[in-house]
DNA sequence: AACACGATTGACTCGTCAGTCAATCCCCCC
DNA sequence: GGGGGGATTGACTGACGAGTCAATCGTGTT
């Protein structure tokens, strides 16, 4: 016979998805485990059948997503035919699309982990740094190829780049930026244009 | 006779300063009010003599500091002799120096409020936006004067700029960036150089 | 049909902690 | 020098919520 009505892994998924919604809505610290169970339409105790603790639920959500992100960054980096700027464009695009596709998930990843310096951020520092290192490597290549200026360190440039992306996502999360297809595409362009091109007007030769 | 050994406003200050240290060390959500009282060397109940709730302590800390920041931004903006880039440099310098001077305070402001989309961030959105608006105005002036390119919106440029600063502070908070006088000064330059100059190498005429 | 065993349930325990309050202290003023 | 009133104390309360657990259910197996 086929698997049960809902298999173990489906149940687990169902709880994780519910947790994402609840964490996004109420925040990790201010929600109760029973909120997650209710949202998933499942008994309180079942959450503890699939996860050791409330923390483990968040950890799982974060790592699942972050691993995908790091993988994508590495994949993009491997495409030798792309310039550094094109690589940054592809990465920006992926992250913005991730938010477009599942804003709740990205909100949780960023607000509850990436920016939570006192709790989960510290726990997952290694994972976070892995992404930074990869980004820094891409920028370093761009510098070595003469495509980027090398007056700043690649590590810092990676921070500024990722900082701009995170700030844009935060803008959406806080409703400071309009959402909508056009806004998403525009912001992608803006991020790469700002970081690569800078704000300065180019010197106008002959004037 | 002079004022009492410790006046009311000194006591209040003493509690606020202790709270900054505790929030920075343990985070707002994971510390107890008794931790603040202990750190201040004061009885538990006294915290409630000066503040209505634990939340009010954080609110007070944030607003006190944020108001100073907005004021400085406005002050810098008023100095008509400065170029837009010089204004951004002055603001960056002020914020980085704020962190250098009192890392705990800036950590609390950023980690517990500015980036906490579910709790205090939302509460203080107006205050946060006031800073963004001011920054955006400075950049808009730069564009109008032909100093900056106007291919991106000033609002977005302000986000990228502030995002880079916050990310640098986060780097220090997470121990991802070296601290020390030289690092502080270098990062100031990097931030402005990255945002204004961009990563792209300038076209080399004659090559 | 009866068993075995993981899935599922939700009432319960136990610790924690924000906020209260009545008592005490201490300073200043008359 | 004594009385008034704000400052200070810390034990206490009440609520809340994470995690436990014994009981029940449902399905596949023999």
XYZ file of C-alpha atoms (C1' of nucleotides) in Angstrom:
474
model
C 0.000 0.000 0.000
C 1.023 3.598 -0.475
C 2.401 5.624 2.409
C 0.080 6.793 5.168
C -2.228 9.741 4.592
C 0.516 12.055 5.746
C 3.974 10.613 6.039
C 6.409 11.514 8.774
C 8.408 13.829 6.571
C 5.263 15.584 5.366
C 4.171 16.142 8.960
C 7.557 17.522 9.818
C 7.395 19.847 6.836
C 3.893 20.921 7.818
C 5.151 21.916 11.250
C 8.158 23.747 9.845
C 6.007 25.697 7.398
C 3.593 26.638 10.145
C 6.508 27.735 12.316
C 7.781 30.007 9.554
C 4.413 31.724 9.378
C 4.168 32.086 13.134
C 7.752 33.313 13.595
C 7.261 35.826 10.787
C 4.017 37.092 12.269
C 4.847 37.194 15.964
C 8.574 36.790 16.233
C 10.401 33.854 17.743
C 10.544 35.177 21.293
C 6.960 36.313 21.518
C 5.246 33.240 20.110
C 4.363 30.091 21.986
C 4.989 26.547 20.866
C 1.245 26.066 21.032
C 0.884 28.782 18.374
C 2.999 26.684 16.047
C 0.988 23.566 16.808
C -2.309 25.392 16.266
C -1.092 26.924 13.018
C -0.073 23.480 11.831
C -3.389 22.012 12.976
C -1.575 19.529 15.161
C -1.437 18.691 18.852
C 0.998 20.489 21.082
C 3.046 17.437 21.903
C 3.623 16.504 18.296
C 5.982 19.401 17.831
C 8.199 17.698 20.405
C 7.933 14.415 18.591
C 9.645 15.948 15.581
C 11.885 18.523 17.261
C 13.812 18.509 20.485
C 12.979 22.109 21.347
C 11.561 25.376 20.097
C 15.113 26.465 19.295
C 15.664 23.440 17.114
C 12.689 24.415 14.986
C 14.252 27.790 14.223
C 17.693 26.307 13.697
C 16.262 23.859 11.200
C 14.420 26.561 9.285
C 17.492 28.754 9.120
C 20.027 26.114 8.132
C 17.774 24.620 5.489
C 17.494 27.958 3.744
C 20.987 29.264 4.378
C 22.572 26.142 2.943
C 20.640 26.666 -0.263
C 21.868 30.242 -0.423
C 25.493 29.352 0.087
C 25.162 26.623 -2.502
C 23.746 29.057 -5.033
C 26.540 31.522 -4.350
C 29.116 28.818 -4.915
C 27.379 27.672 -8.054
C 27.332 31.185 -9.458
C 30.965 31.621 -8.557
C 31.883 28.527 -10.563
C 30.485 29.952 -13.799
C 33.737 31.210 -15.257
C 32.121 32.912 -18.206
C 30.573 35.570 -15.963
C 32.220 38.815 -14.931
C 32.295 39.619 -11.233
C 29.545 42.150 -11.681
C 27.395 39.576 -13.451
C 27.985 37.170 -10.596
C 26.867 39.772 -8.080
C 23.817 40.448 -10.219
C 22.906 36.765 -10.278
C 23.274 36.479 -6.509
C 21.257 39.609 -5.848
C 18.600 38.303 -8.162
C 18.442 34.995 -6.362
C 18.106 36.552 -2.934
C 15.500 39.079 -3.988
C 13.535 36.343 -5.726
C 13.767 34.223 -2.605
C 12.074 37.016 -0.742
C 9.507 37.502 -3.466
C 8.711 33.818 -3.467
C 8.543 33.343 0.300
C 8.737 36.593 2.245
C 7.907 34.938 5.559
C 10.820 32.552 5.291
C 13.318 35.250 4.418
C 11.963 37.464 7.144
C 12.583 34.767 9.715
C 16.048 33.998 8.399
C 17.092 37.633 8.491
C 15.253 39.073 11.449
C 15.457 36.146 13.835
C 18.874 34.764 12.988
C 21.137 36.795 10.735
C 20.601 40.008 12.664
C 20.117 38.592 16.114
C 23.554 39.197 17.519
C 22.726 37.935 20.987
C 21.018 34.680 20.272
C 20.877 32.706 17.049
C 23.150 34.980 15.080
C 26.074 34.011 17.280
C 25.165 30.330 17.072
C 25.200 30.383 13.303
C 28.163 32.694 12.833
C 30.109 30.040 10.956
C 27.346 29.527 8.443
C 26.954 33.257 7.993
C 30.674 33.732 7.521
C 30.790 31.033 4.896
C 28.538 33.174 2.724
C 30.631 36.266 3.355
C 33.811 34.452 2.435
C 32.359 33.295 -0.845
C 31.151 36.785 -1.669
C 34.554 38.195 -0.768
C 36.219 35.703 -3.076
C 34.085 36.800 -6.006
C 34.958 40.418 -5.386
C 38.634 39.577 -5.000
C 38.563 37.925 -8.417
C 36.979 41.038 -9.872
C 39.788 43.097 -8.402
C 42.455 40.747 -9.663
C 40.946 40.920 -13.145
C 41.035 44.715 -13.069
C 37.278 44.873 -13.200
C 36.968 46.339 -9.696
C 39.085 48.929 -7.946
C 41.266 47.475 -5.226
C 41.347 50.445 -2.876
C 39.051 48.677 -0.424
C 39.315 45.148 0.917
C 37.191 42.420 -0.665
C 35.875 41.459 2.779
C 34.570 44.925 3.353
C 33.090 45.188 -0.114
C 31.269 41.913 0.513
C 29.824 43.383 3.684
C 28.643 46.525 1.960
C 27.107 44.461 -0.820
C 25.311 42.056 1.449
C 24.365 44.935 3.746
C 22.631 46.707 0.882
C 20.660 43.578 0.049
C 19.639 42.966 3.628
C 18.633 46.569 4.040
C 16.422 46.337 0.971
C 14.750 43.207 2.320
C 14.339 44.981 5.644
C 12.713 47.834 3.771
C 10.120 45.413 2.441
C 9.681 43.715 5.787
C 9.070 47.073 7.471
C 6.796 48.240 4.643
C 9.162 51.092 3.899
C 9.594 49.979 0.305
C 6.711 49.298 -2.068
C 6.240 45.640 -2.892
C 5.199 44.505 -6.321
C 6.881 42.956 -9.320
C 8.279 46.220 -10.598
C 9.757 47.191 -7.261
C 11.538 43.859 -6.954
C 13.166 44.163 -10.359
C 14.041 47.791 -9.811
C 15.701 47.118 -6.482
C 17.820 44.360 -8.021
C 19.178 46.863 -10.492
C 19.619 49.549 -7.854
C 21.615 47.323 -5.551
C 24.132 46.258 -8.140
C 24.235 49.707 -9.711
C 24.863 51.396 -6.382
C 27.518 49.014 -5.156
C 29.339 48.648 -8.462
C 28.765 52.039 -10.031
C 28.685 54.157 -6.899
C 26.783 57.357 -6.368
C 29.367 59.709 -7.822
C 28.590 61.230 -11.179
C 31.270 60.270 -13.683
C 33.605 63.084 -14.649
C 32.230 64.603 -17.808
C 35.043 64.888 -20.278
C 35.019 68.156 -22.229
C 32.956 70.174 -19.802
C 23.460 71.922 51.052
C 24.365 70.166 47.840
C 21.992 67.645 46.297
C 21.612 64.206 47.836
C 24.386 61.668 47.470
C 22.696 60.461 44.308
C 19.921 62.573 42.896
C 16.864 61.163 41.215
C 18.172 61.864 37.737
C 21.531 60.304 38.581
C 19.788 57.166 39.844
C 17.724 57.001 36.691
C 20.855 57.370 34.604
C 22.571 54.696 36.656
C 19.750 52.272 35.897
C 19.714 53.150 32.209
C 23.467 52.666 31.920
C 23.248 49.324 33.672
C 20.422 48.295 31.357
C 22.547 49.121 28.325
C 25.288 46.840 29.578
C 22.857 44.029 30.386
C 20.925 44.307 27.117
C 24.184 44.325 25.181
C 25.481 41.297 27.025
C 22.374 39.120 27.206
C 19.861 40.649 24.849
C 16.600 42.264 25.824
C 14.464 39.155 25.661
C 16.803 36.871 27.556
C 17.651 39.141 30.466
C 15.616 39.629 33.593
C 14.703 42.896 35.203
C 16.568 41.680 38.260
C 19.723 41.509 36.122
C 19.374 45.212 35.433
C 18.790 45.968 39.107
C 21.794 43.867 40.133
C 24.023 45.460 37.507
C 22.953 48.889 38.763
C 23.514 47.839 42.359
C 19.947 48.712 43.209
C 16.881 46.910 44.516
C 14.552 45.205 42.089
C 11.589 47.448 42.811
C 13.509 50.628 42.161
C 13.575 49.938 38.451
C 9.785 50.217 38.566
C 10.002 53.439 40.498
C 11.757 55.068 37.560
C 10.229 53.148 34.647
C 6.770 51.792 34.034
C 8.004 48.556 32.482
C 10.978 46.699 31.075
C 9.917 47.864 27.616
C 10.005 51.476 28.695
C 13.643 51.097 29.696
C 14.591 49.988 26.193
C 12.395 52.622 24.573
C 14.082 55.295 26.620
C 17.571 54.084 25.744
C 16.746 53.947 22.058
C 14.976 57.276 21.739
C 17.611 59.123 23.732
C 20.309 57.984 21.340
C 18.333 58.067 18.137
C 17.245 61.649 18.713
C 20.882 62.672 19.026
C 21.654 60.911 15.757
C 18.842 62.540 13.847
C 19.851 65.891 15.289
C 23.433 65.426 14.115
C 22.266 64.445 10.656
C 20.139 67.561 10.448
C 22.961 69.699 11.726
C 25.346 68.317 9.126
C 22.763 68.837 6.435
C 22.471 72.500 7.360
C 26.151 73.166 6.675
C 25.786 74.558 3.177
C 29.509 74.778 2.547
C 29.812 70.984 2.431
C 29.377 68.819 -0.629
C 26.972 65.899 -0.383
C 29.872 63.504 -0.128
C 31.402 65.517 2.674
C 28.089 65.426 4.486
C 27.920 61.646 4.165
C 31.483 61.445 5.426
C 30.650 63.530 8.476
C 27.611 61.383 9.271
C 29.498 58.138 8.825
C 32.205 59.473 11.055
C 29.736 60.398 13.754
C 28.056 57.006 13.753
C 31.287 55.045 13.745
C 32.624 57.219 16.546
C 29.424 56.635 18.477
C 30.149 52.943 18.294
C 33.781 53.440 19.183
C 32.828 55.528 22.182
C 30.032 53.302 23.477
C 29.780 49.983 21.670
C 27.237 48.571 24.088
C 24.828 51.416 23.510
C 25.036 51.195 19.740
C 24.712 47.443 19.887
C 21.462 47.756 21.798
C 20.121 50.458 19.504
C 20.844 48.433 16.402
C 20.325 44.845 17.446
C 17.376 45.261 19.780
C 15.486 48.030 18.029
C 16.550 49.060 14.560
C 16.687 45.502 13.293
C 13.927 43.977 15.352
C 11.142 43.976 12.827
C 8.655 42.203 15.057
C 8.949 44.130 18.254
C 10.569 47.488 18.892
C 11.530 48.178 15.306
C 7.888 48.483 14.339
C 7.174 50.669 17.350
C 9.875 53.117 16.417
C 9.398 53.055 12.667
C 8.600 56.751 12.591
C 11.814 57.668 14.332
C 13.796 55.379 12.060
C 12.171 56.811 8.970
C 12.958 60.330 10.055
C 16.645 59.491 9.773
C 16.175 57.874 6.375
C 14.293 60.878 5.081
C 17.055 63.220 6.133
C 19.680 61.032 4.511
C 17.607 60.831 1.356
C 17.335 64.604 1.262
C 21.101 64.982 1.400
C 21.544 62.576 -1.470
C 18.800 64.275 -3.462
C 20.661 67.555 -3.102
C 23.811 65.878 -4.353
C 21.917 64.646 -7.387
C 20.375 68.035 -8.055
C 23.808 69.609 -7.883
C 25.146 67.133 -10.426
C 27.505 65.680 -7.853
C 25.709 62.309 -7.781
C 24.207 60.279 -10.600
C 20.429 60.291 -10.575
C 19.831 56.837 -12.029
C 18.742 55.499 -8.649
C 16.279 57.011 -6.215
C 17.621 59.007 -3.267
C 15.533 56.880 -0.908
C 17.201 53.742 -2.093
C 20.649 55.285 -2.015
C 19.994 56.314 1.581
C 19.122 52.708 2.404
C 22.248 51.350 0.794
C 24.352 53.927 2.604
C 22.833 53.308 5.993
C 22.846 49.567 5.313
C 26.586 49.625 4.746
C 27.121 51.457 8.023
C 24.896 49.105 9.980
C 26.575 46.105 8.442
C 29.976 47.425 9.472
C 28.759 47.929 13.039
C 27.281 44.436 12.935
C 30.681 43.201 11.802
C 32.210 44.649 14.947
C 29.405 43.378 17.144
C 29.835 39.849 15.782
C 33.638 40.102 15.993
C 33.883 39.631 12.249
C 35.797 42.868 11.819
C 38.902 43.754 13.825
C 38.359 46.504 16.369
C 41.010 49.096 17.067
C 41.584 52.703 16.182
C 42.947 51.952 12.736
C 40.071 49.712 11.788
C 37.540 52.363 12.777
C 39.157 55.010 10.626
C 39.649 52.649 7.727
C 36.040 51.538 7.750
C 34.860 55.148 7.693
C 36.811 55.680 4.490
C 35.671 52.369 3.021
C 32.017 53.068 3.575
C 32.025 56.429 1.866
C 34.399 55.248 -0.830
C 32.280 52.194 -1.608
C 28.959 53.976 -1.684
C 30.142 57.071 -3.516
C 32.910 55.672 -5.680
C 31.496 52.200 -6.285
C 33.463 49.046 -6.886
C 33.910 49.465 -10.628
C 37.346 50.374 -11.831
C 37.225 53.680 -13.694
C 37.605 53.392 -17.443
C 41.264 54.011 -18.175
C 41.455 56.546 -20.979
C 44.072 55.723 -23.583
C 44.245 51.999 -22.870
C -8.294 -11.172 14.157
C -4.853 -9.838 17.173
C -0.542 -7.757 17.830
C 3.199 -4.329 17.572
C 4.724 0.029 17.259
C 5.180 4.558 15.756
C 2.102 8.680 15.454
C -0.738 11.659 17.972
C -3.061 13.727 21.787
C -3.497 17.313 25.475
C -3.544 17.699 30.491
C -0.098 18.455 33.687
C 4.326 19.913 36.002
C 7.658 22.973 37.177
C 10.387 26.849 36.816
C 10.653 31.474 35.647
C 9.896 36.293 35.751
C 7.292 40.809 35.120
C 5.130 43.647 37.935
C 3.016 44.914 42.880
C 3.065 46.593 47.383
C 3.542 47.374 52.217
C 7.237 48.396 55.031
C 11.347 51.035 55.933
C 14.706 54.511 55.265
C 16.660 58.959 54.855
C 16.792 63.696 53.679
C 14.973 68.251 53.915
C 12.236 71.743 55.794
C 9.933 74.017 59.433
C 14.093 67.540 66.637
C 10.278 65.939 64.505
C 7.284 65.254 60.788
C 6.299 64.767 55.816
C 7.278 62.629 51.580
C 9.904 60.818 48.107
C 13.444 57.049 47.609
C 14.420 52.392 48.388
C 13.776 47.671 49.640
C 12.767 42.777 48.467
C 9.321 39.263 49.424
C 5.369 37.989 47.119
C 1.805 37.047 43.472
C -0.059 35.626 39.382
C 0.443 34.423 34.821
C 2.526 32.230 31.497
C 4.797 28.914 28.713
C 8.422 25.215 27.642
C 8.799 20.657 27.941
C 6.968 15.801 29.780
C 4.344 11.795 29.727
C 0.900 8.335 30.033
C -2.865 7.254 27.388
C -4.996 6.528 22.859
C -5.175 5.947 17.942
C -4.294 3.951 13.397
C -1.956 1.211 10.271
C 0.682 -2.507 8.553
C 1.938 -7.290 9.543
C 1.468 -12.074 10.542
